[in-house]
Tab-separated table of C-alpha atoms in Angstrom:
chain	number	residue	atom	x	y	z
R	26	MET	CA	-0.725	-29.070	-15.981
R	27	ARG	CA	-2.535	-28.461	-12.706
R	28	ILE	CA	-3.547	-31.529	-10.659
R	29	ILE	CA	-5.898	-31.301	-7.657
R	30	ILE	CA	-6.178	-34.376	-5.432
R	31	LEU	CA	-9.066	-34.172	-2.965
R	32	MET	CA	-7.917	-36.446	-0.160
R	33	GLY	CA	-9.961	-34.792	2.577
R	34	LYS	CA	-9.330	-34.922	6.321
R	35	THR	CA	-11.077	-36.957	9.016
R	36	LYS	CA	-9.330	-35.099	11.863
R	37	VAL	CA	-12.157	-32.551	12.078
R	38	LEU	CA	-14.756	-35.336	12.248
R	39	TYR	CA	-12.855	-37.038	15.067
R	40	LEU	CA	-12.714	-33.741	16.975
R	41	VAL	CA	-16.468	-33.250	16.531
R	42	LEU	CA	-17.092	-36.791	17.784
R	43	LEU	CA	-14.799	-36.318	20.781
R	44	PHE	CA	-16.317	-32.931	21.641
R	45	GLY	CA	-19.806	-34.397	21.395
R	46	ILE	CA	-18.911	-37.328	23.644
R	47	LEU	CA	-17.360	-35.030	26.253
R	48	ILE	CA	-20.592	-33.027	26.409
R	49	THR	CA	-23.330	-35.635	25.945
R	50	VAL	CA	-21.971	-38.561	27.988
R	51	PRO	CA	-21.722	-36.698	31.347
R	52	ILE	CA	-25.203	-35.220	30.771
R	53	GLY	CA	-26.491	-38.676	29.883
R	54	VAL	CA	-25.008	-40.211	33.052
R	55	ILE	CA	-26.614	-37.518	35.225
R	56	VAL	CA	-30.014	-38.045	33.568
R	57	LEU	CA	-29.869	-41.844	33.710
R	58	LYS	CA	-28.929	-41.873	37.410
R	59	ASN	CA	-31.684	-39.448	38.390
R	60	PRO	CA	-34.676	-41.549	39.541
R	61	THR	CA	-36.957	-38.511	39.569
R	62	ILE	CA	-36.813	-38.293	35.761
R	63	PRO	CA	-39.403	-40.578	34.098
R	64	ILE	CA	-37.867	-43.691	32.558
R	65	MET	CA	-39.301	-42.770	29.158
R	66	TYR	CA	-37.250	-39.548	29.099
R	67	ARG	CA	-34.132	-41.327	30.340
R	68	ALA	CA	-34.522	-43.930	27.601
R	69	GLY	CA	-34.980	-41.147	25.034
R	70	VAL	CA	-31.762	-39.381	26.145
R	71	PHE	CA	-29.839	-42.665	26.061
R	72	GLY	CA	-31.213	-43.442	22.589
R	73	PHE	CA	-30.319	-39.995	21.252
R	74	ILE	CA	-26.718	-40.183	22.515
R	75	THR	CA	-26.274	-43.700	21.133
R	76	LEU	CA	-27.745	-42.716	17.763
R	77	TRP	CA	-25.575	-39.579	17.481
R	78	ILE	CA	-22.353	-41.456	18.303
R	79	GLY	CA	-23.339	-44.216	15.861
R	80	LEU	CA	-24.054	-41.771	13.023
R	81	MET	CA	-20.802	-39.861	13.550
R	82	SER	CA	-18.847	-43.136	13.625
R	83	PHE	CA	-20.516	-44.200	10.371
R	84	VAL	CA	-19.693	-40.844	8.711
R	85	ILE	CA	-16.044	-41.167	9.770
R	86	TYR	CA	-15.910	-44.753	8.480
R	87	ARG	CA	-17.418	-43.760	5.105
R	88	SER	CA	-15.051	-40.812	4.766
R	89	ARG	CA	-11.981	-42.915	5.555
R	90	LYS	CA	-12.987	-45.558	2.990
R	91	SER	CA	-13.546	-42.858	0.361
R	92	PHE	CA	-10.148	-41.272	0.981
R	93	GLU	CA	-8.452	-44.702	0.881
R	94	LYS	CA	-9.894	-45.325	-2.587
R	95	VAL	CA	-8.569	-41.983	-3.816
R	96	ARG	CA	-5.154	-42.737	-2.285
R	97	ASN	CA	-5.085	-46.162	-3.963
R	98	ILE	CA	-5.997	-44.856	-7.428
R	99	LYS	CA	-3.436	-42.062	-7.048
R	100	GLU	CA	-0.687	-44.677	-6.672
R	101	ILE	CA	-1.445	-46.455	-9.968
R	102	ILE	CA	-2.674	-43.698	-12.288
R	103	SER	CA	-0.522	-42.162	-15.043
R	104	ILE	CA	-1.514	-38.734	-16.348
R	105	SER	CA	-0.412	-37.010	-19.528
R	106	GLU	CA	-1.808	-33.989	-21.331
R	107	ASN	CA	-3.993	-36.141	-23.590
R	108	GLU	CA	-4.919	-39.227	-21.551
R	109	ILE	CA	-5.068	-40.966	-18.212
R	110	SER	CA	-3.941	-44.586	-18.031
R	111	PHE	CA	-3.911	-47.502	-15.589
R	112	PRO	CA	-1.818	-50.697	-15.341
R	113	LYS	CA	-4.953	-52.846	-15.738
R	114	PRO	CA	-8.379	-52.330	-17.378
R	115	LEU	CA	-10.881	-50.453	-15.244
R	116	ARG	CA	-14.604	-50.195	-15.880
R	117	ALA	CA	-15.919	-46.663	-15.760
R	118	GLU	CA	-18.779	-44.422	-16.722
R	119	VAL	CA	-17.731	-41.664	-19.112
R	120	GLY	CA	-19.643	-38.396	-18.995
R	121	TYR	CA	-19.972	-35.162	-17.025
R	122	PHE	CA	-19.851	-34.312	-13.335
R	123	ASP	CA	-22.544	-31.670	-12.783
R	124	ALA	CA	-22.866	-29.916	-9.409
R	125	TYR	CA	-23.924	-26.672	-7.813
R	126	ALA	CA	-23.793	-25.450	-4.224
R	127	TYR	CA	-24.838	-22.569	-1.987
R	128	TRP	CA	-25.010	-21.510	1.661
R	129	SER	CA	-28.144	-20.997	3.722
R	130	SER	CA	-28.446	-19.433	7.170
R	131	SER	CA	-30.777	-20.239	10.027
R	132	GLY	CA	-30.307	-18.161	13.138
R	133	LYS	CA	-26.630	-18.323	14.098
R	134	SER	CA	-25.847	-21.427	12.046
R	135	SER	CA	-24.990	-21.807	8.345
R	136	HIS	CA	-25.330	-24.857	6.151
R	137	TYR	CA	-23.609	-25.693	2.866
R	138	HIS	CA	-25.919	-27.371	0.336
R	139	VAL	CA	-24.477	-29.420	-2.535
R	140	PHE	CA	-26.462	-30.955	-5.393
R	141	LYS	CA	-24.558	-33.235	-7.731
R	142	SER	CA	-24.941	-35.909	-10.386
R	143	PHE	CA	-22.794	-37.778	-12.872
R	144	LEU	CA	-24.318	-37.561	-16.344
R	145	LYS	CA	-23.371	-40.846	-17.975
R	146	GLU	CA	-22.707	-40.811	-21.724
R	147	SER	CA	-21.157	-44.285	-22.076
R	148	GLU	CA	-19.632	-47.130	-20.097
R	149	GLU	CA	-16.463	-48.986	-20.977
R	150	ALA	CA	-13.546	-51.008	-19.633
R	151	ALA	CA	-10.135	-49.744	-20.695
R	152	THR	CA	-6.569	-49.176	-19.584
R	153	SER	CA	-6.676	-45.564	-20.771
R	154	PHE	CA	-9.180	-42.772	-21.328
R	155	LYS	CA	-8.659	-39.851	-23.692
R	156	LEU	CA	-8.762	-36.288	-22.362
R	157	GLU	CA	-10.665	-34.582	-25.156
R	158	THR	CA	-11.280	-30.893	-25.712
R	159	LYS	CA	-14.837	-30.565	-24.413
R	160	PRO	CA	-17.010	-27.785	-22.971
R	161	PHE	CA	-16.577	-27.261	-19.238
R	162	LEU	CA	-17.405	-24.722	-16.558
R	163	LEU	CA	-15.841	-23.760	-13.239
R	164	SER	CA	-17.831	-20.944	-11.676
R	165	ILE	CA	-17.106	-20.686	-7.956
R	166	GLY	CA	-17.405	-17.708	-5.619
R	167	GLN	CA	-15.083	-17.024	-2.709
R	168	ASP	CA	-17.390	-18.809	-0.239
R	169	GLY	CA	-17.783	-21.964	-2.372
R	170	THR	CA	-21.130	-21.010	-3.926
R	171	GLY	CA	-21.243	-21.875	-7.611
R	172	ASP	CA	-21.273	-24.449	-10.396
R	173	ILE	CA	-19.086	-27.278	-11.664
R	174	TYR	CA	-19.624	-28.884	-15.057
R	175	LEU	CA	-16.614	-31.023	-15.955
R	176	PRO	CA	-16.034	-33.989	-18.258
R	177	GLY	CA	-14.499	-37.095	-16.758
R	178	ILE	CA	-14.971	-40.674	-15.626
R	179	ARG	CA	-16.551	-42.397	-12.620
R	180	ILE	CA	-14.845	-45.707	-11.782
R	181	LEU	CA	-17.091	-48.713	-11.124
R	182	ASN	CA	-14.607	-51.367	-9.915
R	183	ASP	CA	-15.239	-52.186	-6.239
R	184	GLU	CA	-11.723	-51.319	-5.014
R	185	TYR	CA	-11.956	-47.810	-6.529
R	186	LYS	CA	-15.743	-47.472	-6.715
R	187	ASP	CA	-17.079	-43.924	-7.154
R	188	VAL	CA	-13.657	-42.320	-7.545
R	189	VAL	CA	-14.060	-39.599	-10.177
R	190	ILE	CA	-11.351	-38.194	-12.430
R	191	LEU	CA	-12.443	-34.864	-13.890
R	192	TYR	CA	-10.618	-32.566	-16.260
R	193	ALA	CA	-10.658	-29.277	-18.158
R	194	LYS	CA	-8.637	-28.580	-21.304
R	195	PRO	CA	-8.294	-24.877	-22.142
R	196	SER	CA	-9.495	-23.939	-25.622
R	197	TYR	CA	-11.565	-20.804	-26.095
R	198	GLU	CA	-13.303	-18.925	-28.828
R	199	VAL	CA	-14.879	-15.778	-27.392
R	200	ARG	CA	-17.756	-14.145	-29.288
R	201	PHE	CA	-18.950	-10.671	-28.313
R	202	PRO	CA	-22.000	-9.087	-29.997
R	203	LEU	CA	-20.432	-5.597	-29.716
R	204	GLU	CA	-16.955	-4.107	-29.818
R	205	SER	CA	-17.856	-1.482	-27.199
R	206	PHE	CA	-20.678	-0.362	-24.917
R	207	VAL	CA	-21.355	2.519	-22.539
R	208	VAL	CA	-23.081	3.327	-19.265
R	209	SER	CA	-24.140	6.816	-18.189
R	210	ALA	CA	-26.092	8.586	-15.469
R	211	ASN	CA	-26.460	12.371	-15.377
R	212	ARG	CA	-22.888	13.687	-15.666
R	213	ASP	CA	-21.209	10.304	-15.130
R	214	PHE	CA	-20.105	8.341	-18.184
R	215	ALA	CA	-17.977	5.274	-18.934
R	216	GLU	CA	-17.169	3.364	-22.112
R	217	ALA	CA	-15.691	-0.117	-22.420
R	218	ARG	CA	-13.945	-1.387	-25.544
R	219	ILE	CA	-13.470	-5.125	-25.924
R	220	GLU	CA	-10.601	-6.961	-27.587
R	221	GLU	CA	-10.202	-10.734	-27.779
R	222	ILE	CA	-6.857	-12.157	-26.635
R	223	GLU	CA	-5.428	-15.634	-26.178
R	224	ASN	CA	-7.526	-17.503	-23.570
R	225	GLY	CA	-9.737	-14.498	-22.821
R	226	PHE	CA	-10.310	-10.832	-23.547
R	227	ARG	CA	-9.055	-7.329	-22.805
R	228	ILE	CA	-11.240	-4.405	-21.668
R	229	SER	CA	-10.196	-0.765	-22.137
R	230	VAL	CA	-12.285	1.573	-19.986
R	231	SER	CA	-12.422	5.359	-20.249
R	232	ALA	CA	-14.513	7.195	-17.641
R	233	ASN	CA	-15.597	10.752	-16.964
R	234	LEU	CA	-17.002	10.817	-13.437
R	235	SER	CA	-18.765	13.435	-11.371
R	236	LYS	CA	-20.724	11.755	-8.560
R	237	ALA	CA	-19.611	8.176	-9.193
R	238	ARG	CA	-16.657	6.887	-7.188
R	239	ARG	CA	-15.465	4.533	-9.920
R	240	ALA	CA	-16.379	2.645	-13.061
R	241	LYS	CA	-16.005	-1.106	-12.706
R	242	VAL	CA	-16.069	-4.123	-14.988
R	243	GLU	CA	-17.471	-7.438	-13.759
R	244	LEU	CA	-17.791	-10.899	-15.243
R	245	VAL	CA	-20.981	-12.731	-14.244
R	246	SER	CA	-21.815	-16.430	-14.587
R	247	ARG	CA	-25.482	-17.404	-14.301
R	248	ARG	CA	-25.795	-21.127	-14.836
R	249	LYS	CA	-27.542	-22.447	-11.723
R	250	ARG	CA	-25.968	-20.058	-9.216
R	251	VAL	CA	-24.863	-16.452	-9.810
R	252	VAL	CA	-21.133	-15.844	-9.411
R	253	LYS	CA	-19.482	-12.448	-9.974
R	254	GLN	CA	-15.840	-11.621	-10.519
R	255	LEU	CA	-14.409	-8.105	-10.540
R	256	ILE	CA	-12.131	-7.693	-13.552
R	257	GLY	CA	-11.064	-4.138	-12.738
R	258	ASP	CA	-12.108	-0.608	-11.797
R	259	THR	CA	-10.914	2.906	-12.516
R	260	LYS	CA	-11.679	6.576	-11.891
R	261	ASN	CA	-10.555	7.619	-15.376
R	262	ILE	CA	-8.714	5.222	-17.689
R	263	GLY	CA	-7.921	1.562	-17.186
R	264	VAL	CA	-7.003	-1.522	-19.192
R	265	PHE	CA	-7.924	-4.919	-17.717
R	266	GLU	CA	-7.521	-8.483	-18.915
R	267	LYS	CA	-9.565	-11.564	-18.114
R	268	GLU	CA	-7.746	-14.790	-18.825
R	269	PHE	CA	-9.596	-18.058	-18.406
R	270	LEU	CA	-7.866	-21.221	-17.184
R	271	ASN	CA	-4.744	-21.427	-19.369
R	272	GLU	CA	-3.421	-24.895	-18.531
R	273	PRO	CA	-4.998	-28.364	-18.355
R	274	LEU	CA	-6.647	-29.179	-15.037
R	275	ILE	CA	-7.113	-32.658	-13.508
R	276	ILE	CA	-9.253	-33.245	-10.406
R	277	LEU	CA	-9.049	-36.572	-8.604
R	278	GLY	CA	-11.444	-37.307	-5.750
R	279	HIS	CA	-14.328	-39.394	-4.460
R	280	TYR	CA	-17.785	-38.618	-5.813
R	281	ASP	CA	-19.165	-38.006	-2.296
R	282	GLN	CA	-16.412	-35.522	-1.449
R	283	VAL	CA	-16.211	-33.414	-4.638
R	284	SER	CA	-17.926	-30.020	-4.382
R	285	PRO	CA	-17.267	-26.441	-5.533
R	286	LEU	CA	-15.936	-25.583	-2.054
R	287	GLU	CA	-13.534	-28.544	-1.944
R	288	ILE	CA	-12.162	-27.692	-5.395
R	289	LEU	CA	-11.710	-24.084	-4.320
R	290	LYS	CA	-9.801	-25.151	-1.202
R	291	GLY	CA	-7.880	-27.869	-3.037
R	292	ASP	CA	-6.118	-25.431	-5.363
R	293	LYS	CA	-6.547	-22.164	-3.426
R	294	PHE	CA	-8.263	-20.476	-6.400
R	295	GLY	CA	-9.874	-17.854	-4.173
R	296	ARG	CA	-12.552	-17.327	-6.832
R	297	ILE	CA	-12.821	-18.565	-10.399
R	298	ILE	CA	-14.950	-18.186	-13.512
R	299	ALA	CA	-13.545	-20.193	-16.389
R	300	GLY	CA	-14.861	-22.348	-19.187
R	301	HIS	CA	-17.574	-22.321	-21.778
R	302	GLY	CA	-21.161	-21.149	-22.089
R	303	LYS	CA	-22.936	-17.807	-21.943
R	304	PHE	CA	-21.663	-15.096	-19.609
R	305	ILE	CA	-22.479	-11.494	-18.749
R	306	LEU	CA	-19.994	-8.649	-19.059
R	307	ARG	CA	-21.106	-5.763	-16.846
R	308	LEU	CA	-19.973	-2.138	-16.886
R	309	ALA	CA	-21.180	-0.286	-13.794
R	310	LEU	CA	-20.975	3.137	-12.154
R	311	ASP	CA	-20.454	2.976	-8.393
R	312	ILE	CA	-22.467	5.939	-7.077
R	313	PRO	CA	-22.624	6.612	-3.293
R	314	PHE	CA	-25.914	5.779	-1.536
R	315	ARG	CA	-27.473	4.406	-4.741
R	316	PRO	CA	-27.594	1.039	-6.472
R	317	ASP	CA	-24.995	0.674	-9.218
R	318	ILE	CA	-25.964	2.088	-12.607
R	319	LYS	CA	-25.026	-0.672	-15.013
R	320	GLU	CA	-25.091	-1.879	-18.586
R	321	GLU	CA	-24.632	-5.518	-19.532
R	322	ILE	CA	-23.930	-7.536	-22.651
R	323	GLU	CA	-24.176	-11.290	-23.005
R	324	PHE	CA	-21.394	-13.124	-24.798
R	325	GLU	CA	-20.537	-16.740	-25.507
R	326	VAL	CA	-17.411	-18.833	-25.116
R	327	THR	CA	-17.019	-22.132	-26.989
R	328	PRO	CA	-14.093	-24.530	-27.473
R	329	LYS	CA	-11.949	-23.396	-30.373
R	330	GLU	CA	-12.463	-25.449	-33.503
R	331	GLU	CA	-9.383	-27.465	-34.335
R	332	ALA	CA	-7.943	-27.068	-37.798
R	333	THR	CA	-8.369	-30.124	-40.005
R	334	SER	CA	-5.777	-31.223	-42.521
R	335	TRP	CA	-7.046	-33.114	-45.541
R	336	GLY	CA	-4.644	-35.583	-47.073
R	337	PRO	CA	-4.717	-37.331	-50.461
């Protein structure tokens, strides 16, 4: 079992606050002591500095309180493969954590945008919550762009309020519409044959290339953000395997702090596409000075149906 605890760090926030104070306070003192500057402008500078320091202090305070709640729940929680339990009943929303994120650039600066919600299915007070086999998705690129769709709980008790416990239980049934497909361009040709394996699939590629540098196989997730993962490439023959998450995953963190980027950093995934839903398998020819020539097939992954035993 893999457990990710998102405790976060306030050290960076303190450094930003200190750096800002070292720059803005001396400038503010110079402006305020200069009688030639209109009082309206001096008041504006003073107000801006005060507001900035106040906002940064508030952000640090909120972050510290969030991390304390995670630390406190970590000390009392018990985790097994099939349930999470607590020494006393806790009230929680049961449902799905749904989030996506991406980067945007403006001039020399970049900003990370996160959109998230907890989709409540029920609310209950209990000392334990079952970890059921449910659909999930982790689709995160190397820069933190991507999607999270994970079952879990959101705690409502004041002392642990908004701590979320999310999980993923591996169980996969992979359905491909074809056993093989090809891509070609002039004298370049590649064929991919697909074979289902435990927790994923195997791709056997045979290529006959003239101008193309390589034939490559990519897995693409297109839920709310597009994430690609290279499965393998070859100049002639290659066999590649894609294995989804193969052990249970637990993520413990505060609702405000959980994002695709934080999960990526928390377990050092590097890049991940795992879970259920519809995906694209792409076979492409990498030809110099031209866009890739590609063929794609859509396939579906669902949780594997559990066998049922009927008694007398």
